[in-house]
């Protein structure tokens, strides 16, 4: 039957050659994981040797991802793209610069529009306790992104990946602000398990 709850899944770039093994009927939303951003808010497309990175290759190369999007949409499944940043220095530079935030937002919305996607998933993983300036900068990025995304496409969705303890240990994710300025928080609890 039809799913009664939101079931959010990730589509890692490294499984793009095995898309026929994915049962889309188990999902309501899937996010392509993922494109990395730099300190200026630009998508990182090439490595230091000038070789195209696999996440960018599969995202923009055409038939593989485009066919997946078409199939998912035909089954009424939303497709997002995950924009990620795990580099502390890049996160600090990006979120504390109004110009870098604006550039990031323009790039993000261009990606959504270029593939006819249903929205964005943001995965910024700052480890440790950021300064108030960094935390507020990340909140500002999300507020500005959500405002512009909805202005251009009111039906587009924005989800934010947060650590499992984000509600009690704020760090970079101010859960209250993020929940008011997005369509949902995706709690990263996948590395929690019981001892054997």
PDB file of C-alpha atoms in Angstrom:
ATOM      1  CA  UNK A   1       0.000   0.000   0.000  1.00  0.00           C
ATOM      2  CA  UNK A   2       0.910   3.657   0.148  1.00  0.00           C
ATOM      3  CA  UNK A   3       3.424   4.862   2.707  1.00  0.00           C
ATOM      4  CA  UNK A   4       1.758   6.740   5.551  1.00  0.00           C
ATOM      5  CA  UNK A   5       4.877   8.579   6.750  1.00  0.00           C
ATOM      6  CA  UNK A   6       7.719  10.460   5.171  1.00  0.00           C
ATOM      7  CA  UNK A   7      10.526   8.009   4.379  1.00  0.00           C
ATOM      8  CA  UNK A   8      13.680   9.892   3.441  1.00  0.00           C
ATOM      9  CA  UNK A   9      16.548   8.031   1.796  1.00  0.00           C
ATOM     10  CA  UNK A  10      19.940   8.912   0.389  1.00  0.00           C
ATOM     11  CA  UNK A  11      21.191   7.892  -3.037  1.00  0.00           C
ATOM     12  CA  UNK A  12      25.009   7.783  -2.741  1.00  0.00           C
ATOM     13  CA  UNK A  13      26.918   8.486  -5.944  1.00  0.00           C
ATOM     14  CA  UNK A  14      28.792   5.193  -5.575  1.00  0.00           C
ATOM     15  CA  UNK A  15      25.618   3.158  -6.254  1.00  0.00           C
ATOM     16  CA  UNK A  16      24.683   5.001  -9.445  1.00  0.00           C
ATOM     17  CA  UNK A  17      25.705   2.004 -11.570  1.00  0.00           C
ATOM     18  CA  UNK A  18      23.282  -0.232  -9.613  1.00  0.00           C
ATOM     19  CA  UNK A  19      20.107   1.852  -9.660  1.00  0.00           C
ATOM     20  CA  UNK A  20      18.002  -1.111 -10.782  1.00  0.00           C
ATOM     21  CA  UNK A  21      18.539  -2.663  -7.315  1.00  0.00           C
ATOM     22  CA  UNK A  22      16.790   0.212  -5.514  1.00  0.00           C
ATOM     23  CA  UNK A  23      13.170  -0.303  -4.472  1.00  0.00           C
ATOM     24  CA  UNK A  24      11.745   3.180  -4.807  1.00  0.00           C
ATOM     25  CA  UNK A  25       8.376   2.079  -3.411  1.00  0.00           C
ATOM     26  CA  UNK A  26       9.933   2.159   0.062  1.00  0.00           C
ATOM     27  CA  UNK A  27      10.644   5.912  -0.145  1.00  0.00           C
ATOM     28  CA  UNK A  28       8.780   9.208  -0.337  1.00  0.00           C
ATOM     29  CA  UNK A  29      11.893  11.369  -0.841  1.00  0.00           C
ATOM     30  CA  UNK A  30      15.400  10.506  -1.991  1.00  0.00           C
ATOM     31  CA  UNK A  31      18.414  12.811  -1.988  1.00  0.00           C
ATOM     32  CA  UNK A  32      21.402  12.368  -4.271  1.00  0.00           C
ATOM     33  CA  UNK A  33      24.486  12.269  -2.042  1.00  0.00           C
ATOM     34  CA  UNK A  34      26.262  14.418  -2.583  1.00  0.00           C
ATOM     35  CA  UNK A  35      27.990  17.407  -3.984  1.00  0.00           C
ATOM     36  CA  UNK A  36      30.654  19.082  -1.875  1.00  0.00           C
ATOM     37  CA  UNK A  37      30.958  22.848  -1.591  1.00  0.00           C
ATOM     38  CA  UNK A  38      34.037  24.956  -0.936  1.00  0.00           C
ATOM     39  CA  UNK A  39      34.610  28.025   1.220  1.00  0.00           C
ATOM     40  CA  UNK A  40      33.222  30.334  -1.490  1.00  0.00           C
ATOM     41  CA  UNK A  41      29.977  28.408  -1.912  1.00  0.00           C
ATOM     42  CA  UNK A  42      31.034  26.821  -5.201  1.00  0.00           C
ATOM     43  CA  UNK A  43      30.478  23.163  -6.053  1.00  0.00           C
ATOM     44  CA  UNK A  44      33.745  21.205  -6.018  1.00  0.00           C
ATOM     45  CA  UNK A  45      33.755  19.482  -9.408  1.00  0.00           C
ATOM     46  CA  UNK A  46      37.395  18.496  -9.917  1.00  0.00           C
ATOM     47  CA  UNK A  47      40.208  17.149  -7.762  1.00  0.00           C
ATOM     48  CA  UNK A  48      43.604  18.842  -7.416  1.00  0.00           C
ATOM     49  CA  UNK A  49      44.821  17.051 -10.571  1.00  0.00           C
ATOM     50  CA  UNK A  50      41.939  18.363 -12.679  1.00  0.00           C
ATOM     51  CA  UNK A  51      40.100  15.025 -12.746  1.00  0.00           C
ATOM     52  CA  UNK A  52      36.321  15.226 -12.541  1.00  0.00           C
ATOM     53  CA  UNK A  53      35.016  13.957  -9.202  1.00  0.00           C
ATOM     54  CA  UNK A  54      32.570  11.045  -9.335  1.00  0.00           C
ATOM     55  CA  UNK A  55      29.733  12.826  -7.459  1.00  0.00           C
ATOM     56  CA  UNK A  56      29.737  15.634 -10.017  1.00  0.00           C
ATOM     57  CA  UNK A  57      30.151  13.230 -12.957  1.00  0.00           C
ATOM     58  CA  UNK A  58      27.058  11.224 -12.042  1.00  0.00           C
ATOM     59  CA  UNK A  59      25.020  14.322 -11.185  1.00  0.00           C
ATOM     60  CA  UNK A  60      25.599  16.170 -14.439  1.00  0.00           C
ATOM     61  CA  UNK A  61      26.486  13.417 -16.927  1.00  0.00           C
ATOM     62  CA  UNK A  62      23.001  12.946 -18.237  1.00  0.00           C
ATOM     63  CA  UNK A  63      21.161   9.713 -18.837  1.00  0.00           C
ATOM     64  CA  UNK A  64      21.844   7.801 -15.610  1.00  0.00           C
ATOM     65  CA  UNK A  65      20.669  10.388 -13.096  1.00  0.00           C
ATOM     66  CA  UNK A  66      18.117  11.969 -15.438  1.00  0.00           C
ATOM     67  CA  UNK A  67      16.449   8.579 -15.964  1.00  0.00           C
ATOM     68  CA  UNK A  68      16.396   7.999 -12.212  1.00  0.00           C
ATOM     69  CA  UNK A  69      14.737  11.378 -11.603  1.00  0.00           C
ATOM     70  CA  UNK A  70      12.117  10.650 -14.266  1.00  0.00           C
ATOM     71  CA  UNK A  71      11.384   7.207 -12.801  1.00  0.00           C
ATOM     72  CA  UNK A  72      11.168   8.555  -9.240  1.00  0.00           C
ATOM     73  CA  UNK A  73       8.830  11.365 -10.300  1.00  0.00           C
ATOM     74  CA  UNK A  74       6.631   8.886 -12.185  1.00  0.00           C
ATOM     75  CA  UNK A  75       6.209   7.031  -8.878  1.00  0.00           C
ATOM     76  CA  UNK A  76       5.476  10.328  -7.039  1.00  0.00           C
ATOM     77  CA  UNK A  77       8.800  10.283  -5.177  1.00  0.00           C
ATOM     78  CA  UNK A  78      10.538  13.603  -4.532  1.00  0.00           C
ATOM     79  CA  UNK A  79      14.187  13.952  -5.517  1.00  0.00           C
ATOM     80  CA  UNK A  80      16.612  16.315  -3.794  1.00  0.00           C
ATOM     81  CA  UNK A  81      20.346  16.874  -4.002  1.00  0.00           C
ATOM     82  CA  UNK A  82      22.554  16.919  -0.906  1.00  0.00           C
ATOM     83  CA  UNK A  83      25.074  19.732  -0.668  1.00  0.00           C
ATOM     84  CA  UNK A  84      27.706  18.839   1.882  1.00  0.00           C
ATOM     85  CA  UNK A  85      30.669  20.360   3.631  1.00  0.00           C
ATOM     86  CA  UNK A  86      32.728  18.479   6.220  1.00  0.00           C
ATOM     87  CA  UNK A  87      35.784  20.770   6.178  1.00  0.00           C
ATOM     88  CA  UNK A  88      35.758  23.017   9.264  1.00  0.00           C
ATOM     89  CA  UNK A  89      37.755  25.819   7.616  1.00  0.00           C
ATOM     90  CA  UNK A  90      35.472  25.850   4.572  1.00  0.00           C
ATOM     91  CA  UNK A  91      32.352  25.869   6.757  1.00  0.00           C
ATOM     92  CA  UNK A  92      33.621  28.837   8.776  1.00  0.00           C
ATOM     93  CA  UNK A  93      34.560  30.844   5.672  1.00  0.00           C
ATOM     94  CA  UNK A  94      31.309  30.064   3.873  1.00  0.00           C
ATOM     95  CA  UNK A  95      28.821  30.745   6.648  1.00  0.00           C
ATOM     96  CA  UNK A  96      30.507  33.913   7.945  1.00  0.00           C
ATOM     97  CA  UNK A  97      30.691  35.596   4.527  1.00  0.00           C
ATOM     98  CA  UNK A  98      27.514  37.189   3.169  1.00  0.00           C
ATOM     99  CA  UNK A  99      28.986  37.036  -0.347  1.00  0.00           C
ATOM    100  CA  UNK A 100      29.875  33.318  -0.063  1.00  0.00           C
ATOM    101  CA  UNK A 101      26.404  32.541   1.325  1.00  0.00           C
ATOM    102  CA  UNK A 102      24.765  34.363  -1.600  1.00  0.00           C
ATOM    103  CA  UNK A 103      26.985  32.486  -4.066  1.00  0.00           C
ATOM    104  CA  UNK A 104      26.122  29.166  -2.400  1.00  0.00           C
ATOM    105  CA  UNK A 105      22.403  29.944  -2.599  1.00  0.00           C
ATOM    106  CA  UNK A 106      22.597  30.833  -6.296  1.00  0.00           C
ATOM    107  CA  UNK A 107      24.548  27.651  -7.050  1.00  0.00           C
ATOM    108  CA  UNK A 108      22.165  25.499  -5.010  1.00  0.00           C
ATOM    109  CA  UNK A 109      19.043  26.832  -6.691  1.00  0.00           C
ATOM    110  CA  UNK A 110      20.662  26.530 -10.120  1.00  0.00           C
ATOM    111  CA  UNK A 111      21.283  22.817  -9.434  1.00  0.00           C
ATOM    112  CA  UNK A 112      17.647  22.286  -8.435  1.00  0.00           C
ATOM    113  CA  UNK A 113      16.374  24.095 -11.513  1.00  0.00           C
ATOM    114  CA  UNK A 114      18.841  22.432 -13.906  1.00  0.00           C
ATOM    115  CA  UNK A 115      17.543  18.947 -13.083  1.00  0.00           C
ATOM    116  CA  UNK A 116      13.933  19.736 -12.177  1.00  0.00           C
ATOM    117  CA  UNK A 117      14.551  18.575  -8.610  1.00  0.00           C
ATOM    118  CA  UNK A 118      12.125  18.920  -5.729  1.00  0.00           C
ATOM    119  CA  UNK A 119      14.539  20.567  -3.325  1.00  0.00           C
ATOM    120  CA  UNK A 120      17.753  20.524  -1.357  1.00  0.00           C
ATOM    121  CA  UNK A 121      19.285  18.636   1.532  1.00  0.00           C
ATOM    122  CA  UNK A 122      22.076  20.381   3.454  1.00  0.00           C
ATOM    123  CA  UNK A 123      24.718  18.316   5.266  1.00  0.00           C
ATOM    124  CA  UNK A 124      27.271  20.562   7.004  1.00  0.00           C
ATOM    125  CA  UNK A 125      29.104  18.590   9.678  1.00  0.00           C
ATOM    126  CA  UNK A 126      31.102  20.845  11.955  1.00  0.00           C
ATOM    127  CA  UNK A 127      32.762  18.767  14.666  1.00  0.00           C
ATOM    128  CA  UNK A 128      33.195  20.465  18.018  1.00  0.00           C
ATOM    129  CA  UNK A 129      31.853  23.676  19.469  1.00  0.00           C
ATOM    130  CA  UNK A 130      31.735  26.532  16.925  1.00  0.00           C
ATOM    131  CA  UNK A 131      31.826  30.193  17.842  1.00  0.00           C
ATOM    132  CA  UNK A 132      28.537  32.076  18.058  1.00  0.00           C
ATOM    133  CA  UNK A 133      29.479  33.807  14.788  1.00  0.00           C
ATOM    134  CA  UNK A 134      29.747  30.446  12.995  1.00  0.00           C
ATOM    135  CA  UNK A 135      26.528  29.068  14.495  1.00  0.00           C
ATOM    136  CA  UNK A 136      24.650  32.250  13.633  1.00  0.00           C
ATOM    137  CA  UNK A 137      26.219  32.239  10.168  1.00  0.00           C
ATOM    138  CA  UNK A 138      24.968  28.714   9.505  1.00  0.00           C
ATOM    139  CA  UNK A 139      21.496  29.707  10.711  1.00  0.00           C
ATOM    140  CA  UNK A 140      21.628  32.773   8.439  1.00  0.00           C
ATOM    141  CA  UNK A 141      22.630  30.579   5.497  1.00  0.00           C
ATOM    142  CA  UNK A 142      19.621  28.327   6.037  1.00  0.00           C
ATOM    143  CA  UNK A 143      17.205  31.230   6.541  1.00  0.00           C
ATOM    144  CA  UNK A 144      18.459  32.981   3.401  1.00  0.00           C
ATOM    145  CA  UNK A 145      18.461  29.736   1.379  1.00  0.00           C
ATOM    146  CA  UNK A 146      14.938  28.775   2.440  1.00  0.00           C
ATOM    147  CA  UNK A 147      13.609  32.261   1.704  1.00  0.00           C
ATOM    148  CA  UNK A 148      15.125  32.399  -1.785  1.00  0.00           C
ATOM    149  CA  UNK A 149      14.310  28.771  -2.630  1.00  0.00           C
ATOM    150  CA  UNK A 150      10.633  29.284  -1.706  1.00  0.00           C
ATOM    151  CA  UNK A 151      10.523  32.639  -3.504  1.00  0.00           C
ATOM    152  CA  UNK A 152      11.648  31.004  -6.730  1.00  0.00           C
ATOM    153  CA  UNK A 153       9.756  27.737  -6.253  1.00  0.00           C
ATOM    154  CA  UNK A 154       7.139  27.641  -3.462  1.00  0.00           C
ATOM    155  CA  UNK A 155       6.850  23.838  -3.763  1.00  0.00           C
ATOM    156  CA  UNK A 156      10.571  23.154  -3.309  1.00  0.00           C
ATOM    157  CA  UNK A 157      11.624  21.582  -0.027  1.00  0.00           C
ATOM    158  CA  UNK A 158      14.660  22.134   2.151  1.00  0.00           C
ATOM    159  CA  UNK A 159      15.890  19.553   4.640  1.00  0.00           C
ATOM    160  CA  UNK A 160      18.831  19.858   7.015  1.00  0.00           C
ATOM    161  CA  UNK A 161      20.925  16.952   8.324  1.00  0.00           C
ATOM    162  CA  UNK A 162      21.600  17.270  12.052  1.00  0.00           C
ATOM    163  CA  UNK A 163      23.476  15.288  14.645  1.00  0.00           C
ATOM    164  CA  UNK A 164      21.287  13.043  16.762  1.00  0.00           C
ATOM    165  CA  UNK A 165      21.791  15.220  19.849  1.00  0.00           C
ATOM    166  CA  UNK A 166      21.262  18.570  18.087  1.00  0.00           C
ATOM    167  CA  UNK A 167      18.267  19.486  20.262  1.00  0.00           C
ATOM    168  CA  UNK A 168      20.280  19.238  23.481  1.00  0.00           C
ATOM    169  CA  UNK A 169      23.778  20.045  22.172  1.00  0.00           C
ATOM    170  CA  UNK A 170      23.400  22.891  19.701  1.00  0.00           C
ATOM    171  CA  UNK A 171      26.890  23.101  18.175  1.00  0.00           C
ATOM    172  CA  UNK A 172      26.386  24.374  14.600  1.00  0.00           C
ATOM    173  CA  UNK A 173      22.766  23.204  14.334  1.00  0.00           C
ATOM    174  CA  UNK A 174      20.368  25.496  16.178  1.00  0.00           C
ATOM    175  CA  UNK A 175      17.462  23.044  15.929  1.00  0.00           C
ATOM    176  CA  UNK A 176      14.811  25.623  16.829  1.00  0.00           C
ATOM    177  CA  UNK A 177      15.880  28.083  14.131  1.00  0.00           C
ATOM    178  CA  UNK A 178      16.500  25.361  11.548  1.00  0.00           C
ATOM    179  CA  UNK A 179      13.130  23.709  12.138  1.00  0.00           C
ATOM    180  CA  UNK A 180      11.343  27.041  11.613  1.00  0.00           C
ATOM    181  CA  UNK A 181      13.248  27.739   8.394  1.00  0.00           C
ATOM    182  CA  UNK A 182      13.189  24.380   6.642  1.00  0.00           C
ATOM    183  CA  UNK A 183      10.785  21.597   5.765  1.00  0.00           C
ATOM    184  CA  UNK A 184      12.428  19.070   8.039  1.00  0.00           C
ATOM    185  CA  UNK A 185      15.445  17.957   9.993  1.00  0.00           C
ATOM    186  CA  UNK A 186      17.053  14.646   9.065  1.00  0.00           C
ATOM    187  CA  UNK A 187      18.595  13.182  12.201  1.00  0.00           C
ATOM    188  CA  UNK A 188      21.853  11.370  11.495  1.00  0.00           C
ATOM    189  CA  UNK A 189      21.474   8.464  13.870  1.00  0.00           C
ATOM    190  CA  UNK A 190      22.820   5.725  11.621  1.00  0.00           C
ATOM    191  CA  UNK A 191      26.032   5.128  13.573  1.00  0.00           C
ATOM    192  CA  UNK A 192      24.191   4.284  16.800  1.00  0.00           C
ATOM    193  CA  UNK A 193      23.788   0.634  17.659  1.00  0.00           C
ATOM    194  CA  UNK A 194      23.743  -1.712  20.609  1.00  0.00           C
ATOM    195  CA  UNK A 195      26.828  -3.697  21.623  1.00  0.00           C
ATOM    196  CA  UNK A 196      26.879  -7.303  20.473  1.00  0.00           C
TER     197      UNK A 196
END
